[in-house]
Amino acid sequence: MALEQFDVLIMGAGLSGIGAGHHLQQLCPNKTYTILEQRDRIGGTWDLFRYPGIRSDSDMLTMGYSFRPWTSPKAISPGEDIREYITAAARDEGIDRHIRFGHRVVRASWSSQDAMWTVEAVRKTPDGCEEPVTLRANFLFSCAGYYRYSAGYLPDFPNIGRFQGRVVHPQAWPENLDYAGKRVVVIGSGATAVTLIPAMAKTAAHVTMLQRSPTYIVSMPEQDAIANRLRRVLPAMWAYRLARWKNIGFMTYIYQLARLRPKYVTKGLLKLVQEALGPDYDVATHFTPRYNPWEQRLCLVPDGDLFQAIKSGRASVATGQIETFTEKGIRLASGEELEADLIVTATGLVLEAFGGAEIQVDGRRVDFANTLAYKGVMVSGVPNCASVFGYINASWTLKADLICTYICRLLNLMDRKGVRQVTPIPRGETAVAPFVEHFSSGYVQRSLESWPKQGAKAPWRVYQNYFRDTFTLKWAPVNNRALEFSNPRLSSTPAARAWEDARQSVAGK
Ligand SMILES: Cc1cc2nc3c(=O)[nH]c(=O)nc-3n(C[C@H](O)[C@H](O)[C@H](O)COP(=O)(O)OP(=O)(O)OC[C@H]3O[C@@H](n4cnc5c(N)ncnc54)[C@H](O)[C@@H]3O)c2cc1C
């Protein structure tokens, strides 16, 4: 039976996948595409995570799409509003009609003979069984995020089984978990922990944040007063663009300042924490990290909600090494005992590329550890394939938007050249750096080994700089000597001919 074929197959209907659908519809209107989404709803991260208080930790004026204004007064937004924003974008542009829900991609195999991907997925049937589905596409665009969906990261805690209370991971938050009046310990000090703690402290008996070492935490107004004022006097899109550029400029300035003058920025950040918690609080122990600002993501807390929870006595911080779980809670190496009814392991994510799918080129499995990243978008030796990995020092969507625009320009160039295959070829360039540099977060460090590497110079570098990427991905010529454009030598299989005929008839309409 002939397999269904598309010009582009997008994996994932999260922020990036819906963005990819928009850009394809706008910039490549003749291309056919489908989106395979393993879940039953749009939204990705913003559908998966359901823990109390779930919200963005960067401002929505830069995390929103370039093409759709964020109009809520809350710049630090609840997760549900972000999911609704993505869903509305998909609905308003008819992108949702292209999504096949309940389809998990497990393997994609490129054939140079056909210039085609064969994509194998498993589909959930209404009775809960799984059945295989196979599709074909000329271009594979992974918008499958960057972490494993099936389970978060859980370190090997000693004697975790001894604990008599409940242990919960934020990535799998049980519906209707009742923690009112209970003693809660949250292990971790990242974005998830600092979101959870003030939210849970509203009804829990007490919440303790247990951290091995501190993180930089900075308070930011939940509402962006300038953006809200602009929205009152300007059309929504103008106000959004102005506020967005203001925030991009500010973030870039702070990041560059942190890299150039880390001591100065550290002093400023810690001073703000001390002011928020009062002169007697031990900021040196609990809020002074061992690394420089922006070697890990800064944690934002809206209107200082974490600090208020600590000041009110409903939450507290313990800094130390876990020696063992006990029946009643956790004992630290210092001997301190933390009693709990509920322990939340906010211990992070497991990084995963291509949604865990196996990628093959001409029958050989691709080992991404041996590839080089091309502009941070494609990888060496893998034809017609791209993926979205956003910024670590700014909002994800800024880069996702640029990558989508770039892929559309690349597809249009291929059409103009009359070719069906494009492959990044290093031509002597070798790996000199990991995919993400100068970033010490555990979840990144744990997996970098297996990710594509960076070469010494562009286009084999991955920049964390929106201005530079805007030029290279949006404005600079797509043609590059590192890209090899070609056609299959034997474009004569029945499937390839059928696809070419179908494509030409669409283009001719
Ligand atoms: C708790 C949390 C908070 C965050 N807060 C921010 C923030 O404030 N600002 C920011 O910039 N970034 C933030 N991030 C990063 C965040 O993931 C991105 O902002 C953004 O949501 C990524 O969108 P995405 O579409 O690329 O990936 P995702 O949101 O992860 O969506 C990927 C989609 O692909 C699907 N998928 C995965 N594998 C497969 C497969 N094999 N087959 C089919 N479908 C598949 C998934 O089901 C999902 O729907 C946060 C991340 C987390 C976990």
Coordinates of C-alpha atoms and ligand atoms in Angstrom, one line a residue:
M1 CA 0.0 0.0 0.0
A2 CA 1.4 3.5 -0.9
L3 CA 2.5 5.4 2.2
E4 CA 1.2 8.9 2.8
Q5 CA 3.8 11.5 1.9
F6 CA 4.4 15.1 2.9
D7 CA 7.0 17.8 2.1
V8 CA 7.7 18.4 5.8
L9 CA 7.0 16.2 8.8
I10 CA 7.1 18.1 12.2
M11 CA 7.6 16.2 15.4
G12 CA 5.8 17.8 18.3
A13 CA 2.9 20.3 18.8
G14 CA 4.4 22.4 21.5
L15 CA 5.4 26.1 21.3
S16 CA 8.0 25.2 18.6
G17 CA 5.9 22.8 16.5
I18 CA 3.0 25.3 16.3
G19 CA 5.4 28.0 15.4
A20 CA 6.9 25.8 12.7
G21 CA 3.4 25.3 11.3
H22 CA 2.8 29.0 11.2
H23 CA 6.1 29.8 9.4
L24 CA 5.6 27.0 6.8
Q25 CA 2.1 28.3 6.0
Q26 CA 3.3 31.8 5.6
L27 CA 6.6 31.3 3.9
C28 CA 6.2 28.0 2.0
P29 CA 2.4 28.0 1.2
N30 CA 2.8 25.2 -1.4
K31 CA 4.4 22.8 1.0
T32 CA 2.4 20.0 2.5
Y33 CA 3.1 19.2 6.1
T34 CA 1.9 17.2 9.1
I35 CA 2.6 17.4 12.8
L36 CA 2.9 14.1 14.8
E37 CA 2.2 14.7 18.5
Q38 CA 2.5 11.9 21.0
R39 CA 0.1 13.6 23.5
D40 CA -3.6 14.3 23.1
R41 CA -3.3 18.1 23.4
I42 CA -1.4 21.0 22.1
G43 CA 1.2 22.7 24.3
G44 CA 4.1 20.4 25.1
T45 CA 5.8 21.5 28.3
W46 CA 2.8 23.7 29.1
D47 CA 0.4 20.8 28.9
L48 CA 2.7 18.2 30.6
F49 CA 3.7 20.1 33.7
R50 CA 0.8 20.5 36.2
Y51 CA 2.5 21.2 39.5
P52 CA 1.1 24.0 41.8
G53 CA 2.0 27.5 40.6
I54 CA 3.4 26.3 37.2
R55 CA 4.4 29.5 35.3
S56 CA 7.0 30.8 32.9
D57 CA 10.3 31.8 34.3
S58 CA 11.1 34.3 31.5
D59 CA 8.8 37.1 30.4
M60 CA 6.1 36.3 27.8
L61 CA 6.9 39.4 25.8
T62 CA 10.0 37.5 24.6
M63 CA 8.7 34.0 25.0
G64 CA 5.6 34.8 22.9
Y65 CA 5.8 34.3 19.1
S66 CA 7.2 37.1 16.9
F67 CA 3.9 36.9 15.0
R68 CA 1.3 36.9 17.7
P69 CA 1.1 39.5 20.5
W70 CA 1.0 38.4 24.1
T71 CA -1.8 40.6 25.4
S72 CA -2.3 39.3 29.0
P73 CA -1.1 41.9 31.6
K74 CA 0.9 39.2 33.3
A75 CA 4.4 39.0 31.7
I76 CA 5.4 36.1 34.0
S77 CA 2.5 33.9 33.1
P78 CA 0.7 30.9 34.6
G79 CA 1.3 27.7 32.5
E80 CA -2.4 27.4 31.6
D81 CA -2.4 30.8 29.9
I82 CA 0.7 29.8 27.9
R83 CA -1.0 26.6 26.8
E84 CA -4.1 28.6 25.8
Y85 CA -2.0 31.1 23.8
I86 CA -0.3 28.2 21.8
T87 CA -3.7 26.5 21.3
A88 CA -5.3 29.7 20.1
A89 CA -2.4 30.3 17.6
A90 CA -2.9 26.8 16.2
R91 CA -6.7 27.2 16.0
D92 CA -6.7 30.7 14.5
E93 CA -4.4 29.7 11.7
G94 CA -5.8 26.2 11.1
I95 CA -2.5 24.6 12.1
D96 CA -4.5 22.3 14.4
R97 CA -6.0 20.6 11.3
H98 CA -2.5 19.3 10.5
I99 CA -1.9 17.7 13.9
R100 CA -2.2 13.9 14.4
F101 CA -2.4 13.5 18.2
G102 CA -1.4 10.3 20.0
H103 CA 1.4 9.6 17.5
R104 CA 4.8 9.0 19.0
V105 CA 7.7 8.9 16.5
V106 CA 10.0 6.1 17.3
R107 CA 12.3 6.0 14.2
A108 CA 13.0 8.1 11.1
S109 CA 15.1 6.6 8.3
W110 CA 16.6 8.7 5.5
S111 CA 17.0 7.1 2.1
S112 CA 19.4 9.0 -0.2
Q113 CA 18.0 7.0 -3.1
D114 CA 14.6 8.5 -2.7
A115 CA 15.5 11.7 -0.9
M116 CA 12.8 10.7 1.6
W117 CA 12.4 10.1 5.3
T118 CA 10.4 7.1 6.3
V119 CA 9.0 7.9 9.7
E120 CA 7.7 5.2 12.0
A121 CA 5.4 6.1 14.8
V122 CA 3.1 4.3 17.2
R123 CA -0.5 5.5 17.5
K124 CA -2.6 5.1 20.6
T125 CA -6.0 3.6 19.7
P126 CA -9.2 4.6 21.6
D127 CA -9.1 1.2 23.4
G128 CA -5.6 2.0 24.8
C129 CA -3.6 -0.2 22.5
E130 CA -0.8 0.9 20.2
E131 CA -0.5 0.3 16.5
P132 CA 2.3 1.2 14.1
V133 CA 1.9 4.0 11.6
T134 CA 4.4 4.8 8.8
L135 CA 4.6 8.1 6.8
R136 CA 7.1 9.6 4.4
A137 CA 8.4 13.1 4.2
N138 CA 11.1 15.0 2.3
F139 CA 12.1 17.1 5.3
L140 CA 12.1 16.1 9.0
F141 CA 11.7 19.0 11.5
S142 CA 12.1 18.0 15.1
C143 CA 10.2 20.3 17.5
A144 CA 10.1 17.6 20.1
G145 CA 11.7 19.7 22.9
Y146 CA 14.8 18.8 24.7
Y147 CA 13.9 16.5 27.5
R148 CA 12.5 13.0 28.1
Y149 CA 8.7 13.2 28.5
S150 CA 8.2 9.8 30.0
A151 CA 10.0 10.6 33.3
G152 CA 12.1 13.3 34.9
Y153 CA 15.5 13.0 36.5
L154 CA 15.7 11.2 39.9
P155 CA 19.1 10.8 41.5
D156 CA 19.8 7.6 43.3
F157 CA 18.9 8.8 46.8
P158 CA 20.0 6.5 49.6
N159 CA 17.2 4.5 51.2
I160 CA 14.4 6.4 49.4
G161 CA 12.2 3.3 49.9
R162 CA 12.3 3.7 53.7
F163 CA 10.3 7.0 53.7
Q164 CA 6.8 6.3 54.9
G165 CA 5.3 9.4 53.3
R166 CA 4.7 10.2 49.7
V167 CA 7.4 11.1 47.1
V168 CA 6.3 13.0 44.0
H169 CA 8.3 14.3 41.0
P170 CA 7.0 17.6 39.5
Q171 CA 7.0 16.1 36.0
A172 CA 4.3 13.6 37.1
W173 CA 2.2 15.6 39.5
P174 CA -0.8 13.5 40.7
E175 CA -4.1 15.2 40.0
N176 CA -5.8 16.2 43.3
L177 CA -2.7 15.7 45.4
D178 CA -3.8 17.1 48.8
Y179 CA -0.9 18.8 50.7
A180 CA -2.9 21.2 52.8
G181 CA -1.7 21.2 56.4
K182 CA 1.2 18.8 55.5
R183 CA 4.9 19.2 56.0
V184 CA 6.6 19.3 52.6
V185 CA 10.3 19.1 51.7
V186 CA 11.1 20.2 48.1
I187 CA 14.5 18.9 47.0
G188 CA 16.1 21.3 44.5
S189 CA 16.7 25.0 44.0
G190 CA 16.0 25.4 40.3
A191 CA 13.1 27.1 38.5
T192 CA 10.7 24.4 39.4
A193 CA 11.5 24.4 43.1
V194 CA 11.3 28.2 43.4
T195 CA 7.9 28.1 41.7
L196 CA 6.5 25.3 43.8
I197 CA 7.5 26.6 47.2
P198 CA 5.5 29.8 47.4
A199 CA 2.5 28.1 45.8
M200 CA 2.5 25.2 48.2
A201 CA 3.3 27.3 51.2
K202 CA -0.1 29.0 50.9
T203 CA -1.8 25.9 52.3
A204 CA 0.9 23.5 53.5
A205 CA 1.9 23.4 57.2
H206 CA 5.4 24.2 56.2
V207 CA 7.6 23.9 53.1
T208 CA 11.3 23.4 53.3
M209 CA 13.5 24.0 50.2
L210 CA 16.4 21.5 50.5
Q211 CA 19.3 22.3 48.3
R212 CA 22.8 20.9 47.9
S213 CA 24.0 24.4 46.8
P214 CA 22.2 27.7 46.1
T215 CA 21.1 29.2 42.8
Y216 CA 20.9 32.9 41.8
I217 CA 17.4 34.1 42.4
V218 CA 16.1 37.4 41.2
S219 CA 12.7 39.1 41.8
M220 CA 10.9 40.5 38.8
P221 CA 7.5 42.2 38.6
E222 CA 4.8 39.8 37.5
Q223 CA 3.4 42.6 35.3
D224 CA 5.5 44.6 32.9
A225 CA 4.2 48.2 33.6
I226 CA 5.7 49.7 30.4
A227 CA 4.2 46.9 28.2
N228 CA 0.8 47.3 29.8
R229 CA 0.9 51.1 29.3
L230 CA 2.0 50.7 25.7
R231 CA -0.9 48.4 25.1
R232 CA -3.3 51.0 26.3
V233 CA -2.2 53.6 23.7
L234 CA -1.0 51.5 20.7
P235 CA -2.3 48.7 18.6
A236 CA -1.6 45.3 20.2
M237 CA 1.1 44.3 17.7
W238 CA 3.0 47.6 17.9
A239 CA 2.9 47.6 21.7
Y240 CA 4.1 44.0 21.7
R241 CA 7.0 44.6 19.4
L242 CA 8.2 47.7 21.3
A243 CA 8.0 45.9 24.7
R244 CA 9.6 42.8 23.2
W245 CA 12.6 44.8 21.9
K246 CA 12.9 46.6 25.2
N247 CA 13.1 43.2 27.0
I248 CA 15.5 41.6 24.5
G249 CA 17.8 44.6 24.8
F250 CA 17.7 44.5 28.6
M251 CA 18.3 40.7 28.8
T252 CA 21.2 40.9 26.4
Y253 CA 22.7 43.8 28.4
I254 CA 22.4 41.9 31.7
Y255 CA 23.9 38.7 30.2
Q256 CA 26.8 40.5 28.6
L257 CA 27.4 42.4 31.8
A258 CA 27.4 39.1 33.8
R259 CA 30.0 37.6 31.5
L260 CA 32.2 40.7 31.5
R261 CA 31.9 41.7 35.1
P262 CA 30.7 38.7 37.1
K263 CA 31.7 40.0 40.5
Y264 CA 29.8 43.3 40.0
V265 CA 26.7 41.5 38.9
T266 CA 27.0 38.9 41.8
K267 CA 27.2 41.7 44.3
G268 CA 24.2 43.4 42.9
L269 CA 22.1 40.2 42.8
L270 CA 23.0 39.2 46.4
K271 CA 22.3 42.7 47.7
L272 CA 18.8 42.5 46.3
V273 CA 18.2 39.1 48.0
Q274 CA 19.5 40.5 51.3
E275 CA 17.1 43.5 51.1
A276 CA 14.2 41.2 50.3
L277 CA 14.9 38.8 53.2
G278 CA 16.1 41.3 55.8
P279 CA 19.6 42.1 57.3
D280 CA 19.6 39.0 59.6
Y281 CA 19.0 36.4 57.0
D282 CA 22.0 34.1 56.2
V283 CA 22.3 34.9 52.5
A284 CA 25.9 33.7 52.4
T285 CA 24.8 30.1 53.1
H286 CA 21.5 29.8 51.4
F287 CA 21.5 32.2 48.4
T288 CA 25.2 32.6 47.3
P289 CA 25.9 30.2 44.5
R290 CA 29.4 28.7 43.8
Y291 CA 29.3 29.7 40.2
N292 CA 29.1 33.1 38.3
P293 CA 25.7 34.5 37.2
W294 CA 24.5 33.0 33.9
E295 CA 26.7 29.9 34.2
Q296 CA 23.3 28.5 35.0
R297 CA 19.9 30.0 34.2
L298 CA 18.9 32.8 36.6
C299 CA 15.8 31.9 38.5
L300 CA 13.1 34.5 38.4
V301 CA 10.5 34.9 41.2
P302 CA 7.5 37.1 40.4
D303 CA 7.2 40.0 42.9
G304 CA 9.6 38.2 45.3
D305 CA 7.0 35.6 46.2
L306 CA 9.6 33.1 47.4
F307 CA 11.2 35.6 49.6
Q308 CA 7.8 36.6 51.1
A309 CA 7.0 32.9 51.8
I310 CA 10.4 32.6 53.7
K311 CA 9.9 35.9 55.6
S312 CA 6.4 34.8 56.6
G313 CA 7.8 31.6 58.2
R314 CA 5.7 29.4 55.9
A315 CA 8.8 28.3 54.0
S316 CA 12.5 27.9 54.9
V317 CA 15.7 26.8 53.2
A318 CA 18.1 24.0 54.2
T319 CA 21.4 23.8 52.5
G320 CA 23.3 20.5 52.7
Q321 CA 24.1 17.0 51.4
I322 CA 21.4 14.3 51.8
E323 CA 22.9 11.4 53.9
T324 CA 19.8 9.2 53.8
F325 CA 16.1 9.1 53.6
T326 CA 14.5 7.9 56.8
E327 CA 11.0 6.7 57.7
K328 CA 10.1 10.2 58.8
G329 CA 11.9 12.3 56.2
I330 CA 15.5 13.1 55.3
R331 CA 18.7 13.2 57.3
L332 CA 21.5 15.5 56.1
A333 CA 25.2 14.8 56.3
S334 CA 25.3 17.6 59.0
G335 CA 23.1 15.5 61.2
E336 CA 20.1 17.8 60.7
E337 CA 16.7 15.9 60.3
L338 CA 14.0 17.2 58.1
E339 CA 10.6 15.6 58.9
A340 CA 8.0 15.5 56.1
D341 CA 4.7 14.0 55.1
L342 CA 5.4 14.7 51.4
I343 CA 8.8 15.0 49.5
V344 CA 8.9 16.6 46.1
T345 CA 11.9 15.7 44.0
A346 CA 12.4 18.9 41.9
T347 CA 15.6 17.3 40.7
G348 CA 15.2 18.2 37.0
L349 CA 14.9 16.7 33.6
V350 CA 16.7 14.1 31.5
L351 CA 17.8 15.7 28.2
E352 CA 16.8 13.9 25.1
A353 CA 17.1 14.9 21.4
F354 CA 14.6 14.1 18.7
G355 CA 12.0 13.0 21.2
G356 CA 14.0 9.9 21.8
A357 CA 13.4 8.7 18.2
E358 CA 16.2 6.7 16.5
I359 CA 17.5 8.5 13.4
Q360 CA 19.0 6.5 10.6
V361 CA 20.7 7.6 7.4
D362 CA 20.9 5.0 4.6
G363 CA 20.5 2.2 7.0
R364 CA 23.0 3.4 9.6
R365 CA 22.0 4.7 13.0
V366 CA 23.2 8.3 13.5
D367 CA 25.4 8.8 16.6
F368 CA 24.9 12.5 17.3
A369 CA 28.0 12.6 19.5
N370 CA 30.0 12.3 16.3
T371 CA 28.3 15.1 14.4
L372 CA 28.8 18.8 14.3
A373 CA 25.9 21.3 14.7
Y374 CA 25.3 23.4 11.6
K375 CA 24.2 26.9 12.8
G376 CA 22.7 25.1 15.8
V377 CA 19.9 23.9 13.4
M378 CA 21.0 20.9 11.4
V379 CA 23.8 18.4 11.9
S380 CA 26.6 17.2 9.7
G381 CA 26.0 14.3 7.5
V382 CA 22.2 14.1 8.1
P383 CA 20.3 15.4 5.1
N384 CA 17.0 17.3 5.2
C385 CA 16.7 17.3 8.9
A386 CA 16.5 20.1 11.5
S387 CA 15.6 20.6 15.1
V388 CA 14.8 23.4 17.5
F389 CA 16.9 24.0 20.6
G390 CA 16.3 27.5 22.1
Y391 CA 18.4 29.8 24.1
I392 CA 19.8 29.0 27.5
N393 CA 20.2 32.7 28.3
A394 CA 17.0 34.0 26.9
S395 CA 13.5 32.9 25.9
W396 CA 13.3 29.7 23.9
T397 CA 10.9 31.1 21.4
L398 CA 13.3 33.8 20.2
K399 CA 15.5 31.1 18.7
A400 CA 12.7 28.8 17.7
D401 CA 11.2 31.6 15.5
L402 CA 14.5 32.2 13.9
I403 CA 15.1 28.5 13.2
C404 CA 11.7 28.1 11.6
T405 CA 12.3 31.1 9.4
Y406 CA 15.6 29.7 8.4
I407 CA 14.2 26.3 7.5
C408 CA 11.5 27.9 5.3
R409 CA 14.2 30.0 3.5
L410 CA 16.3 26.8 3.0
L411 CA 13.3 24.9 1.6
N412 CA 12.5 27.7 -0.8
L413 CA 16.2 27.8 -1.9
M414 CA 16.0 24.1 -2.6
D415 CA 13.0 24.6 -4.8
R416 CA 14.7 27.4 -6.7
K417 CA 17.7 25.2 -7.2
G418 CA 15.5 22.3 -8.2
V419 CA 17.1 20.0 -5.6
R420 CA 15.5 17.6 -3.1
Q421 CA 18.4 17.0 -0.7
V422 CA 20.6 19.3 1.4
T423 CA 23.4 18.0 3.7
P424 CA 25.7 20.0 6.0
I425 CA 29.3 18.7 5.2
P426 CA 32.1 19.8 7.6
R427 CA 35.0 19.8 5.0
G428 CA 37.8 19.5 7.5
E429 CA 36.1 21.2 10.5
T430 CA 36.5 19.3 13.7
A431 CA 34.8 19.3 17.1
V432 CA 36.3 21.7 19.6
A433 CA 33.4 22.4 22.0
P434 CA 30.2 20.9 23.3
F435 CA 26.8 22.0 21.9
V436 CA 26.3 24.2 25.0
E437 CA 29.3 26.0 26.4
H438 CA 29.9 27.8 29.7
F439 CA 26.8 26.3 31.3
S440 CA 27.2 24.2 34.4
S441 CA 23.6 23.1 35.1
G442 CA 23.4 19.5 36.0
Y443 CA 20.8 18.5 33.5
V444 CA 22.9 19.9 30.6
Q445 CA 26.2 18.5 31.9
R446 CA 24.7 15.0 32.4
S447 CA 23.9 14.6 28.6
L448 CA 26.2 16.9 26.6
E449 CA 28.5 14.0 25.7
S450 CA 25.9 12.4 23.5
W451 CA 24.9 15.7 21.7
P452 CA 26.3 17.2 18.5
K453 CA 29.5 19.2 19.0
Q454 CA 30.6 22.7 17.8
G455 CA 33.4 23.4 15.5
A456 CA 35.9 26.3 15.7
K457 CA 34.1 28.8 13.6
A458 CA 30.8 29.7 11.9
P459 CA 28.7 28.1 10.6
W460 CA 29.7 25.3 13.0
R461 CA 29.2 27.4 16.1
V462 CA 26.1 27.6 18.3
Y463 CA 25.6 31.2 19.5
Q464 CA 23.6 32.3 22.5
N465 CA 23.1 35.7 20.9
Y466 CA 19.8 36.8 19.4
F467 CA 21.2 39.7 17.5
R468 CA 23.8 37.6 15.8
D469 CA 21.4 34.8 15.1
T470 CA 18.9 37.2 13.6
F471 CA 21.5 38.1 11.1
T472 CA 22.8 34.6 10.3
L473 CA 19.4 32.8 10.3
K474 CA 17.1 35.5 9.0
W475 CA 19.1 37.8 6.7
A476 CA 22.4 36.2 5.6
P477 CA 22.3 34.2 2.4
V478 CA 21.3 30.6 3.0
N479 CA 23.7 29.3 0.4
N480 CA 26.9 28.2 2.1
R481 CA 29.8 26.1 1.0
A482 CA 29.2 23.9 4.0
L483 CA 25.8 22.9 2.5
E484 CA 25.8 20.3 -0.2
F485 CA 22.7 20.5 -2.4
S486 CA 21.9 17.4 -4.5
N487 CA 19.4 15.2 -6.1
P488 CA 19.1 11.4 -5.6
R489 CA 21.3 9.6 -8.1
L490 CA 18.6 7.0 -8.7
S491 CA 15.4 9.0 -8.4
S492 CA 13.6 6.2 -10.1
T493 CA 11.8 4.2 -7.4
P494 CA 8.0 4.2 -7.9
A495 CA 7.6 6.0 -4.5
A496 CA 10.0 8.8 -5.4
R497 CA 8.3 9.3 -8.8
A498 CA 4.8 9.4 -7.3
W499 CA 5.9 11.9 -4.8
E500 CA 7.6 14.1 -7.5
D501 CA 4.4 14.0 -9.6
A502 CA 2.2 14.9 -6.6
R503 CA 4.5 17.8 -5.7
Q504 CA 4.5 19.2 -9.2
S505 CA 0.8 19.1 -9.4
V506 CA 0.5 21.0 -6.1
A507 CA 3.1 23.6 -7.3
G508 CA 1.3 24.0 -10.6
K509 CA -2.0 24.9 -8.9
Ligands
LIG1 C1 8.9 23.5 33.8 C2 9.5 24.3 32.6 C3 9.4 25.7 32.6 C4 10.0 26.3 31.5 N1 9.9 27.7 31.5 C5 10.5 28.3 30.4 C6 10.4 29.8 30.4 O1 9.9 30.4 31.2 N2 11.0 30.4 29.3 C7 11.6 29.7 28.3 O2 12.1 30.3 27.4 N3 11.7 28.3 28.4 C8 11.1 27.7 29.4 N4 11.2 26.3 29.4 C9 11.7 25.6 28.3 C10 10.5 25.1 27.5 O3 10.5 23.8 27.3 C11 10.4 26.0 26.2 O4 10.1 27.3 26.5 C12 9.2 25.5 25.3 O5 8.1 25.2 25.9 C13 9.7 24.5 24.4 O6 8.8 24.3 23.4 P1 9.0 23.1 22.4 O7 7.8 23.1 21.5 O8 10.3 23.3 21.7 O9 9.2 21.8 23.3 P2 8.1 21.1 24.2 O10 7.3 22.1 24.9 O11 8.8 20.2 25.0 O12 7.1 20.4 23.2 C14 7.6 19.2 22.5 C15 6.4 18.5 22.0 O13 6.9 17.4 21.2 C16 6.2 16.2 21.6 N5 7.1 15.0 21.4 C17 8.2 14.7 22.1 N6 8.7 13.6 21.6 C18 7.9 13.2 20.6 C19 7.9 12.0 19.8 N7 8.9 11.1 19.8 N8 6.9 11.9 18.9 C20 5.9 12.8 18.8 N9 5.8 13.9 19.6 C21 6.8 14.1 20.5 C22 5.8 16.4 23.1 O14 4.7 15.6 23.5 C23 5.5 17.9 23.1 O15 4.2 18.2 22.8 C24 10.6 25.6 30.5 C25 10.7 24.2 30.5 C26 10.2 23.5 31.6 C27 10.3 22.0 31.7

